[in-house]
N, CA and C atoms as an extended XYZ file, in Angstrom:
447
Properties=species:S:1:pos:R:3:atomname:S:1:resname:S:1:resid:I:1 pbc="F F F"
N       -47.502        3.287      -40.543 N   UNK     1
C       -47.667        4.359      -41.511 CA  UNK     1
C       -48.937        4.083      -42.314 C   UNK     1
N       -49.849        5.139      -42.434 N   UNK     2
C       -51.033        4.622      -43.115 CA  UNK     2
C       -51.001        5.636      -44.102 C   UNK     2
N       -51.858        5.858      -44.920 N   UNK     3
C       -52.147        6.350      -46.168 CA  UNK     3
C       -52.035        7.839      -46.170 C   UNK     3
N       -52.411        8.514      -45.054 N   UNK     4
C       -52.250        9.859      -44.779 CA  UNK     4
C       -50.905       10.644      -44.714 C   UNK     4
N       -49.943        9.685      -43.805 N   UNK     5
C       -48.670        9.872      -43.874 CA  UNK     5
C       -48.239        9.398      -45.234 C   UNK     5
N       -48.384        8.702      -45.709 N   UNK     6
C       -48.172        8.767      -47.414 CA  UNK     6
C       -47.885        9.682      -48.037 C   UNK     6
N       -49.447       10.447      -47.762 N   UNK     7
C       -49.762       11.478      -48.584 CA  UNK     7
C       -48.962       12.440      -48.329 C   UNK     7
N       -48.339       12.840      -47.198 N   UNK     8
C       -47.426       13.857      -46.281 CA  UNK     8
C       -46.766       13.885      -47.148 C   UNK     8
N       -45.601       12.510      -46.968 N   UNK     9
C       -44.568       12.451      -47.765 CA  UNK     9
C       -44.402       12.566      -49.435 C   UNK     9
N       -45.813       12.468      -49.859 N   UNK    10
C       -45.612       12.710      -51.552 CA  UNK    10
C       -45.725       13.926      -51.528 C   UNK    10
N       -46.437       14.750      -51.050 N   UNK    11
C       -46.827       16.498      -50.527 CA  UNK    11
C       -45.497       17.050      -50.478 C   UNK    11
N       -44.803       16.839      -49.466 N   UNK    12
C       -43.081       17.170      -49.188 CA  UNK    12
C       -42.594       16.769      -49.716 C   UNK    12
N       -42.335       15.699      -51.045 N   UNK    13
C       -40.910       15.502      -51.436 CA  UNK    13
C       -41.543       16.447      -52.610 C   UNK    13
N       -42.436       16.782      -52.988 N   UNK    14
C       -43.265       17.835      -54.045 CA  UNK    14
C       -42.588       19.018      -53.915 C   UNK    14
N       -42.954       19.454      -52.547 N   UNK    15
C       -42.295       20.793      -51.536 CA  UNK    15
C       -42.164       21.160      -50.848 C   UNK    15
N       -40.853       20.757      -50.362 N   UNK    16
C       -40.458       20.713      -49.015 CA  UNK    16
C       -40.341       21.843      -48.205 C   UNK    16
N       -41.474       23.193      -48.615 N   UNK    17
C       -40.684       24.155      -48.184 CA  UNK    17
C       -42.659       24.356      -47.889 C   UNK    17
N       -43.347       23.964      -48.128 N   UNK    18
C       -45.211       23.979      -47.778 CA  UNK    18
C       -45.308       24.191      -46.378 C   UNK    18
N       -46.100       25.312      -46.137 N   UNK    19
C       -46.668       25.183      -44.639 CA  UNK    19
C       -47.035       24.341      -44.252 C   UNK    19
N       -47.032       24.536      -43.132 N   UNK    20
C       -47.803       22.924      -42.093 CA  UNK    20
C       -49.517       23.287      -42.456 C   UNK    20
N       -49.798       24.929      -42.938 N   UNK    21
C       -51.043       24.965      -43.452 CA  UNK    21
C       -51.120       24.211      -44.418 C   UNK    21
N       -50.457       24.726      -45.401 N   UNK    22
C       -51.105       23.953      -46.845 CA  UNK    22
C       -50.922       23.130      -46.977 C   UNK    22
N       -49.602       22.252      -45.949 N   UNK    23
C       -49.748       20.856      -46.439 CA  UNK    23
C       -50.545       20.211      -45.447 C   UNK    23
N       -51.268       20.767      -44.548 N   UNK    24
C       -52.386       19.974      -43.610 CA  UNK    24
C       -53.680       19.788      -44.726 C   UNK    24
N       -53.933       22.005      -45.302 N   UNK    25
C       -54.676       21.374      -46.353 CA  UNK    25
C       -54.962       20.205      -47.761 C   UNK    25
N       -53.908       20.332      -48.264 N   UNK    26
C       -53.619       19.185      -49.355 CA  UNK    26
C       -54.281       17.818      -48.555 C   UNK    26
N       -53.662       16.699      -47.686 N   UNK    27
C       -53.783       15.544      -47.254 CA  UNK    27
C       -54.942       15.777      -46.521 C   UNK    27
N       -56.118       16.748      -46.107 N   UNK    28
C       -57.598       16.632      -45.457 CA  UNK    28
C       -57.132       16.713      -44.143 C   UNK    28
N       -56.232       17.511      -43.342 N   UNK    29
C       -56.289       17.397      -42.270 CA  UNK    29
C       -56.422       18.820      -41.619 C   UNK    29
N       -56.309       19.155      -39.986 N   UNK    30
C       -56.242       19.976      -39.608 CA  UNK    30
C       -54.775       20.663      -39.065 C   UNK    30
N       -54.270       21.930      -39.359 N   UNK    31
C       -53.386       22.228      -38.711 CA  UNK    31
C       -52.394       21.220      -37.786 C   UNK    31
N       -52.886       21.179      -36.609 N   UNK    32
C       -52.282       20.407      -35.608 CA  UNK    32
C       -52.085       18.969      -35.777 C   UNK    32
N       -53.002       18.668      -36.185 N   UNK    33
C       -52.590       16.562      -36.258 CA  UNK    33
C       -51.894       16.291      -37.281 C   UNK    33
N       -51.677       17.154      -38.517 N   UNK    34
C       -50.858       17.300      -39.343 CA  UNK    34
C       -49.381       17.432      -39.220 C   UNK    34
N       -49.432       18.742      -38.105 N   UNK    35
C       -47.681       18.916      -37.571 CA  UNK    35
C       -47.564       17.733      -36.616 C   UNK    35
N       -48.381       17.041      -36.375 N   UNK    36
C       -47.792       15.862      -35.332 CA  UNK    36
C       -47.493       14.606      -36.052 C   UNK    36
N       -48.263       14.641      -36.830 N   UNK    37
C       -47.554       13.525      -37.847 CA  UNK    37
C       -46.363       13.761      -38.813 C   UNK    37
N       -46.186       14.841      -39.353 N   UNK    38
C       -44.817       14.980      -39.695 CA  UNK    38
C       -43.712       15.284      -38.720 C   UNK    38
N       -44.141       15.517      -37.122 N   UNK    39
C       -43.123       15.206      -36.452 CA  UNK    39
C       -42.823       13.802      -36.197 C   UNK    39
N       -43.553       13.203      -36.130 N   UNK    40
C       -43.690       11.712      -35.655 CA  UNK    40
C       -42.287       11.334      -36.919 C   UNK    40
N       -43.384       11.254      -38.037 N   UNK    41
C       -41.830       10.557      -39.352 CA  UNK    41
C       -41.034       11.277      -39.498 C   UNK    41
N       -40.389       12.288      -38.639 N   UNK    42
C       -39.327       13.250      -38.247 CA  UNK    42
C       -38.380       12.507      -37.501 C   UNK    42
N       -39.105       12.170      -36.374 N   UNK    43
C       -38.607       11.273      -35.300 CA  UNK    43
C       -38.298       10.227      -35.541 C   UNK    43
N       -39.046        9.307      -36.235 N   UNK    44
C       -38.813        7.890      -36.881 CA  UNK    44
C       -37.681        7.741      -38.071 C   UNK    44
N       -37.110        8.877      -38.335 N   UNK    45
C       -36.278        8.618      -39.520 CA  UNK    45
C       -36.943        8.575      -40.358 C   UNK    45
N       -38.195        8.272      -40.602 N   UNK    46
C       -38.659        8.649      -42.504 CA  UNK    46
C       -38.332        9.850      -42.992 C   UNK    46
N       -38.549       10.680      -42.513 N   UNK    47
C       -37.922       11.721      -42.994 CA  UNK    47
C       -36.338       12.224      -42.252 C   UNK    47
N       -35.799       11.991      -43.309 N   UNK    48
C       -34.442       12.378      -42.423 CA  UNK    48
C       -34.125       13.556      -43.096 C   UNK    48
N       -34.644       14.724      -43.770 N   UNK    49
C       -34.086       15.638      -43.850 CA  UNK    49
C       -34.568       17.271      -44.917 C   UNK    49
N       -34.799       18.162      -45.090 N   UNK    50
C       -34.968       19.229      -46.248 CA  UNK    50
C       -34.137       19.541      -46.588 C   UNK    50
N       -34.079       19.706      -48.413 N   UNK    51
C       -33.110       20.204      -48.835 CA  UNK    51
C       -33.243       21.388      -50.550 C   UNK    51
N       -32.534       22.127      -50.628 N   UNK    52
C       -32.939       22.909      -51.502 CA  UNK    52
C       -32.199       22.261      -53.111 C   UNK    52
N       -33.040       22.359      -54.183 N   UNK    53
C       -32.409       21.512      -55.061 CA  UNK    53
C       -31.801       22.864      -56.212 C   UNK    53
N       -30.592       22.141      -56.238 N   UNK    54
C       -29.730       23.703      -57.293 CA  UNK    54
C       -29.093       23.220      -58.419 C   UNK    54
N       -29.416       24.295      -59.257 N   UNK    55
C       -29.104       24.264      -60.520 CA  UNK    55
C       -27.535       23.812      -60.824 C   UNK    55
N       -26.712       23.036      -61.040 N   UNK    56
C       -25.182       22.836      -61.534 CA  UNK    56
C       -24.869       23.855      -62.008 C   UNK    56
N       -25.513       23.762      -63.075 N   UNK    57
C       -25.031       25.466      -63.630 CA  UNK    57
C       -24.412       26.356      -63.254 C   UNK    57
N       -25.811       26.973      -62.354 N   UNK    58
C       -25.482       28.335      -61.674 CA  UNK    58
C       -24.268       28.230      -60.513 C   UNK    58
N       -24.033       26.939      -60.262 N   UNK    59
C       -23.008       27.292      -58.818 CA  UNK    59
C       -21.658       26.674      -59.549 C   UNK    59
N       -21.710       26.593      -61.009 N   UNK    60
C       -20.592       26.488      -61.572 CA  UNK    60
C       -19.976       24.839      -61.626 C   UNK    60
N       -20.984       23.821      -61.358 N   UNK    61
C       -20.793       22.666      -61.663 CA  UNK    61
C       -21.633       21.532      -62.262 C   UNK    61
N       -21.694       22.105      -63.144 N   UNK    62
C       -22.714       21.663      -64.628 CA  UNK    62
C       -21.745       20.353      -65.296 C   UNK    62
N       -20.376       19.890      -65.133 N   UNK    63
C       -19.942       18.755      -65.848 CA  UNK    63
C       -20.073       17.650      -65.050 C   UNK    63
N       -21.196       17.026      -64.771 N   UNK    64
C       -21.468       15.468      -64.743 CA  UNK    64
C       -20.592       14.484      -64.901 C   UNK    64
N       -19.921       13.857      -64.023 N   UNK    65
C       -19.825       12.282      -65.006 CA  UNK    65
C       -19.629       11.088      -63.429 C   UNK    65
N       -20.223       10.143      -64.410 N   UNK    66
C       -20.761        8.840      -63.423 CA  UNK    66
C       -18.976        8.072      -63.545 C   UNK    66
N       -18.375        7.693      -62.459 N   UNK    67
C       -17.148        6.780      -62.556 CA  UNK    67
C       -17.264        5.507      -61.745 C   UNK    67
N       -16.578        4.593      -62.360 N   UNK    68
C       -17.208        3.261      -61.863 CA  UNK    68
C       -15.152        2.902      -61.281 C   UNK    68
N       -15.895        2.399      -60.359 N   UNK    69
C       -14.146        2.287      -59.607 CA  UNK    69
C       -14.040        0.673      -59.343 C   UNK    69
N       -12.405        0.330      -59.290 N   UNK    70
C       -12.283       -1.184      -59.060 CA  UNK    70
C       -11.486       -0.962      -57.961 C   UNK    70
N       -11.584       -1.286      -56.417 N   UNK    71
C       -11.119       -1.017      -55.221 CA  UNK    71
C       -10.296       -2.433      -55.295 C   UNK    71
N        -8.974       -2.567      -54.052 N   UNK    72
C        -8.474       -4.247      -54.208 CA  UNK    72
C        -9.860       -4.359      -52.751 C   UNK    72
N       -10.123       -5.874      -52.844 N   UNK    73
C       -10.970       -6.126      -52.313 CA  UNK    73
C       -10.918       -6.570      -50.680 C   UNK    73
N       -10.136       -5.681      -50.659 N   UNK    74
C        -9.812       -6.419      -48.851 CA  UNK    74
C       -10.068       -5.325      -47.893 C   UNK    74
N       -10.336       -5.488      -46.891 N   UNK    75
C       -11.181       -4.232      -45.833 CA  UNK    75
C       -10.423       -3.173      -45.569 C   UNK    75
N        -9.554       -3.333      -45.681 N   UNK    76
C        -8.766       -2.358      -45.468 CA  UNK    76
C        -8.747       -1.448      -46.249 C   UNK    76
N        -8.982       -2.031      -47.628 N   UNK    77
C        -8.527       -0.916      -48.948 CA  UNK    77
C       -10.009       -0.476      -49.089 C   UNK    77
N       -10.724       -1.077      -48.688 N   UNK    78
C       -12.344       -0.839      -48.762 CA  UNK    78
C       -12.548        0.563      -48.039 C   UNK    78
N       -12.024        0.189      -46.505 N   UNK    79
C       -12.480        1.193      -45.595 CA  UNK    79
C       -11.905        2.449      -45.769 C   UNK    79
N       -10.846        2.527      -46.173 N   UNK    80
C        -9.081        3.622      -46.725 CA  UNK    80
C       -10.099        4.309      -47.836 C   UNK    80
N       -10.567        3.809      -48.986 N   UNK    81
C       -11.595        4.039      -49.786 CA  UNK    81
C       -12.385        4.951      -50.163 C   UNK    81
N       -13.348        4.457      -49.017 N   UNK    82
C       -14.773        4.992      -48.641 CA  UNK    82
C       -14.297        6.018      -47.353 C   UNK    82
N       -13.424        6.289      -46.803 N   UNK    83
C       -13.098        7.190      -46.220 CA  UNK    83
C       -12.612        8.473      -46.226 C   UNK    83
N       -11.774        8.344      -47.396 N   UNK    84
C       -10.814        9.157      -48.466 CA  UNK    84
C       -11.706        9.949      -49.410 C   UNK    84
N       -13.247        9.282      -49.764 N   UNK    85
C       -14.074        9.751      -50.903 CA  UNK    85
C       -14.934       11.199      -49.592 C   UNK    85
N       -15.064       10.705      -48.497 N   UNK    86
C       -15.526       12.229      -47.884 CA  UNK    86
C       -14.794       13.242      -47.813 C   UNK    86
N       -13.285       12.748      -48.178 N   UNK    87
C       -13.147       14.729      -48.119 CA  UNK    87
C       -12.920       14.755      -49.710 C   UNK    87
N       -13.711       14.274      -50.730 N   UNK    88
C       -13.674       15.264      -51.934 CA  UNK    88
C       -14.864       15.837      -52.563 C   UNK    88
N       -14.731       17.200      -51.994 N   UNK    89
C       -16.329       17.680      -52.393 CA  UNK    89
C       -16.810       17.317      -53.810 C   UNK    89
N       -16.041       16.920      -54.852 N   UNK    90
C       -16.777       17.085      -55.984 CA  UNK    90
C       -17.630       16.130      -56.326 C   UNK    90
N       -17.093       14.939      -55.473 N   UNK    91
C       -17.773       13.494      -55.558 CA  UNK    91
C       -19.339       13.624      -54.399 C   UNK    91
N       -20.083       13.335      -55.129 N   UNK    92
C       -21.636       14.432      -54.785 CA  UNK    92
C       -22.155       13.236      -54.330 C   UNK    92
N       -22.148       12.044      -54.901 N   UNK    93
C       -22.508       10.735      -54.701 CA  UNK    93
C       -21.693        9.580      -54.903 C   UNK    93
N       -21.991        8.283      -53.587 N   UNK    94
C       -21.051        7.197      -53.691 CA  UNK    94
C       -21.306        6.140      -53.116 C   UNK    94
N       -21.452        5.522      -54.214 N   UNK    95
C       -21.938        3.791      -53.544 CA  UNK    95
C       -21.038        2.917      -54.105 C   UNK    95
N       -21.317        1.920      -52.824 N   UNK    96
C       -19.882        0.314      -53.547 CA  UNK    96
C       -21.377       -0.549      -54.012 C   UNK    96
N       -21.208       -0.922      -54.798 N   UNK    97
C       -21.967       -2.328      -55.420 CA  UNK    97
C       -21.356       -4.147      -55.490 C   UNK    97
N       -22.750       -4.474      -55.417 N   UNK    98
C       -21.999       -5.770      -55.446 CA  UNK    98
C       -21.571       -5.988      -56.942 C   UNK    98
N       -20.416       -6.787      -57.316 N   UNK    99
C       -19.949       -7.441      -58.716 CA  UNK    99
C       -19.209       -5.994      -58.747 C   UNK    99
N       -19.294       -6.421      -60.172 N   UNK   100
C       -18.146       -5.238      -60.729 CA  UNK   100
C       -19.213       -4.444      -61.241 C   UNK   100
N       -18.761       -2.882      -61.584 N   UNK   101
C       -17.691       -2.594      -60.730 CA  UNK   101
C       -17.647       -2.348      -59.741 C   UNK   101
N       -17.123       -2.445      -58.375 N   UNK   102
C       -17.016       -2.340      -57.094 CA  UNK   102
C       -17.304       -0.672      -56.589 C   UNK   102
N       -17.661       -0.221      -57.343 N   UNK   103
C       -17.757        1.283      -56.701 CA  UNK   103
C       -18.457        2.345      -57.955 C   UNK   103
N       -19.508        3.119      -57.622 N   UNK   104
C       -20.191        3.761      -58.848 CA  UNK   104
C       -19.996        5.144      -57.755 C   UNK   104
N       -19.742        6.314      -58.459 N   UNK   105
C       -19.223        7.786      -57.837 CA  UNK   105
C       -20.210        8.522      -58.920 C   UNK   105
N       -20.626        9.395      -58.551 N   UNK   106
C       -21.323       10.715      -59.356 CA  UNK   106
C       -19.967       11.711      -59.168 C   UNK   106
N       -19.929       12.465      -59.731 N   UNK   107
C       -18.808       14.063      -59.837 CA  UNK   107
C       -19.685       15.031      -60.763 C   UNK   107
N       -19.507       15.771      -59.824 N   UNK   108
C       -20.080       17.338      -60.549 CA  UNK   108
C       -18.685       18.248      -60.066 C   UNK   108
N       -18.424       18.780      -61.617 N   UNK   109
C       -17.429       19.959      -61.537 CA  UNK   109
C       -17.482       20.725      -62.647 C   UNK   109
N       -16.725       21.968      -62.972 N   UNK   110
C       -16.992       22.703      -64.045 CA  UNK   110
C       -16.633       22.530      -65.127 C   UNK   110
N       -15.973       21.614      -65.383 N   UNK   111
C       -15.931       21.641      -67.055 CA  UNK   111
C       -14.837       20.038      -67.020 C   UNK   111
N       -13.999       20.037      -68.283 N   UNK   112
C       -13.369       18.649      -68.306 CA  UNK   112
C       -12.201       18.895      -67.978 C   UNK   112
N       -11.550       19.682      -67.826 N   UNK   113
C       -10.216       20.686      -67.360 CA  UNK   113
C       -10.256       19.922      -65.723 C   UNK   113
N       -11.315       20.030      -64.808 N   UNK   114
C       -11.239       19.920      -64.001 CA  UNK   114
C       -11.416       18.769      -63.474 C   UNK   114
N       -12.407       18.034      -63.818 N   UNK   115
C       -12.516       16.746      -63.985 CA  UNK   115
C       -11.376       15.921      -64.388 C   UNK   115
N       -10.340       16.391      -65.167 N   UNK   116
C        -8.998       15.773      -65.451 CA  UNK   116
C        -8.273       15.860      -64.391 C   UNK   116
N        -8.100       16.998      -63.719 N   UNK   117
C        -7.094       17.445      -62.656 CA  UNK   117
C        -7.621       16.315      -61.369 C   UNK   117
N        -8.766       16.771      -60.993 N   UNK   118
C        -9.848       15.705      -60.368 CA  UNK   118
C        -9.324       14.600      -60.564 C   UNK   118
N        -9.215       13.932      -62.094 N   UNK   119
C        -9.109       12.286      -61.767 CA  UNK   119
C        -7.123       12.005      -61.534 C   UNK   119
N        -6.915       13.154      -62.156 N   UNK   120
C        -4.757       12.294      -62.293 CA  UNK   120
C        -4.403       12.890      -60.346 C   UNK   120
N        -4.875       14.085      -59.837 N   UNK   121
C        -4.608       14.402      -58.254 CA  UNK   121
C        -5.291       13.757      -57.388 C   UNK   121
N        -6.620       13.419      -57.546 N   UNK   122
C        -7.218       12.712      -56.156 CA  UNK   122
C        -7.400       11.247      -56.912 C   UNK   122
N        -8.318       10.980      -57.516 N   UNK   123
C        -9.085        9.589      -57.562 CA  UNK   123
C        -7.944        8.404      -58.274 C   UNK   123
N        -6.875        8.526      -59.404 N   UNK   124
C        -6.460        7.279      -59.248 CA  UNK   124
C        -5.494        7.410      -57.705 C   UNK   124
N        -5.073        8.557      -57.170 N   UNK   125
C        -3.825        8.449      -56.062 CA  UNK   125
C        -4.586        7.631      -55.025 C   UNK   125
N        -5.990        7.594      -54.805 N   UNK   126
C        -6.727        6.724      -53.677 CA  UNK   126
C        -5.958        5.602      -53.655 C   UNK   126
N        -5.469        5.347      -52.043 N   UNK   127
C        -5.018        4.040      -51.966 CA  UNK   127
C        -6.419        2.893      -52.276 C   UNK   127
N        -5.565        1.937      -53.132 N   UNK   128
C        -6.391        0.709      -53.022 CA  UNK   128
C        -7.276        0.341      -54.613 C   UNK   128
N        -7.069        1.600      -55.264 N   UNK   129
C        -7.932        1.542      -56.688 CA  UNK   129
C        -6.948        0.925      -57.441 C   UNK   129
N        -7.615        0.096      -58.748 N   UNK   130
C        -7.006       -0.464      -59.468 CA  UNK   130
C        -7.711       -0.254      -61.114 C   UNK   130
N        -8.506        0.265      -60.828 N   UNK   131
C        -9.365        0.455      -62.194 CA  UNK   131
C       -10.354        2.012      -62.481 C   UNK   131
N       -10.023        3.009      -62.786 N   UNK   132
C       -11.277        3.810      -62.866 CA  UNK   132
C       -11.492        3.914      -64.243 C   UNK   132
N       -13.133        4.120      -64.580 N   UNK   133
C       -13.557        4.337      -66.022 CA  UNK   133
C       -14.644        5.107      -65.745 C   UNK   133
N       -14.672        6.453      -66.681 N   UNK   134
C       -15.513        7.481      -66.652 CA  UNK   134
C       -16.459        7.543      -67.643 C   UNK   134
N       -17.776        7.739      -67.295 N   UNK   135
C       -18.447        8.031      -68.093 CA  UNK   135
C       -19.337        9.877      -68.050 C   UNK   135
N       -18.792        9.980      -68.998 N   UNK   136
C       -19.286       11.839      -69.265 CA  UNK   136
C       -20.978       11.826      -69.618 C   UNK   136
N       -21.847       12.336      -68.807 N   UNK   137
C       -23.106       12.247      -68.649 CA  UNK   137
C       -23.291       13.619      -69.649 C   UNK   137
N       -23.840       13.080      -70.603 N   UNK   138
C       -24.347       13.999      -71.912 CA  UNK   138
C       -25.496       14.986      -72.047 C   UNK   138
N       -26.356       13.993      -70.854 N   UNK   139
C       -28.016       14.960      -70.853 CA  UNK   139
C       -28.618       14.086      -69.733 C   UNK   139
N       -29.329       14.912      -68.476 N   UNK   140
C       -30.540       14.330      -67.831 CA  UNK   140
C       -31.617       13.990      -68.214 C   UNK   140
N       -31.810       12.490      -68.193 N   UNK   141
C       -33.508       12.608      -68.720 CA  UNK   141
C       -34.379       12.653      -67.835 C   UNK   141
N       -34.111       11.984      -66.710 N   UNK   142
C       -35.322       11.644      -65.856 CA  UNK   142
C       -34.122       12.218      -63.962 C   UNK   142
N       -34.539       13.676      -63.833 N   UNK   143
C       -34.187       14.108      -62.404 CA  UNK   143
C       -34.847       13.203      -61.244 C   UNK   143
N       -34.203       13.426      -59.970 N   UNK   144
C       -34.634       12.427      -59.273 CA  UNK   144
C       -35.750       13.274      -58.433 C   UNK   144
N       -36.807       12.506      -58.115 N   UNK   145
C       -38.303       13.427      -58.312 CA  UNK   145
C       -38.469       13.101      -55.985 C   UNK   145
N       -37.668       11.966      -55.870 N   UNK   146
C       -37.974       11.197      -54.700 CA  UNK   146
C       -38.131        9.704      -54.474 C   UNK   146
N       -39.019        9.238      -53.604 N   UNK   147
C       -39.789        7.486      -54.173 CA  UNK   147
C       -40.750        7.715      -53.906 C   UNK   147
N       -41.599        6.747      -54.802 N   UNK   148
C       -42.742        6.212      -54.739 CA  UNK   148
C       -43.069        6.163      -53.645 C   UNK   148
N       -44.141        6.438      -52.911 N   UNK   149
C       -44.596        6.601      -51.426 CA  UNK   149
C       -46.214        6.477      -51.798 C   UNK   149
């Protein structure tokens, strides 16, 4: 990957929706060697994907909150877990960490009504949890823009 493809990728995570014109123009290239290099990190997995970024709000899930989970620590309850968290749409994001706490979840839903129902019907009934603690996200400061490239 050299500096050009760099530039691709800061171009597209900008806007992912740019012609193969304008974003050939932006990075100094021509039409064609342009679409071949963003096929190339197409192919390679650098880019794995476009996506349209939406307002919470408007699609009616503007209540935020980050939950930090304590799983029992044995593979089983791990895998039961992390398996159980794909079918709940509201949980938007989900990673296990090392140390405590063993599990950090994003949730977007509409208000705290739901987010309650949310945590007493699905998330403590998860087999294997032993701890959840919520934190109610008050204000975005810094949206996620992409990485450094």
């Amino acid at each position: 990957m050299d500096a050009i493809d760099r530039e691709i990728l800061r171009e597209l995570q900008k806007g992912g929706r740019l012609t193969n014109q304008e974003l050939a123009q932006r990075v100094g290239l021509t039409p064609s060697p342009c679409m071949r290099r963003v096929r190339q990190l197409e192919q390679d997995g650098v880019i794995q994907g476009y996506r349209a970024v939406i307002d919470p709000d408007a699609v009616g899930r503007g209540f935020e909150v980050l939950v930090s989970v304590e799983v029992r620590r044995d593979r089983e309850s791990v895998e039961a877990f992390e398996a159980a968290l794909q079918d709940i749409p509201d949980v938007i994001e989900a990673y296990r960490l090392f140390g405590s706490p063993g599990c950090l979840l994003r949730i977007a839903v509409a208000d705290l009504r739901a987010y309650e129902r949310l945590w007493i019907e699905q998330l403590t009934a998860l087999t294997g949890i032993t701890e959840v603690n919520s934190q109610i996200i008050m204000k975005r400061i810094k949206e996620p823009t992409g990485l450094p490239v």
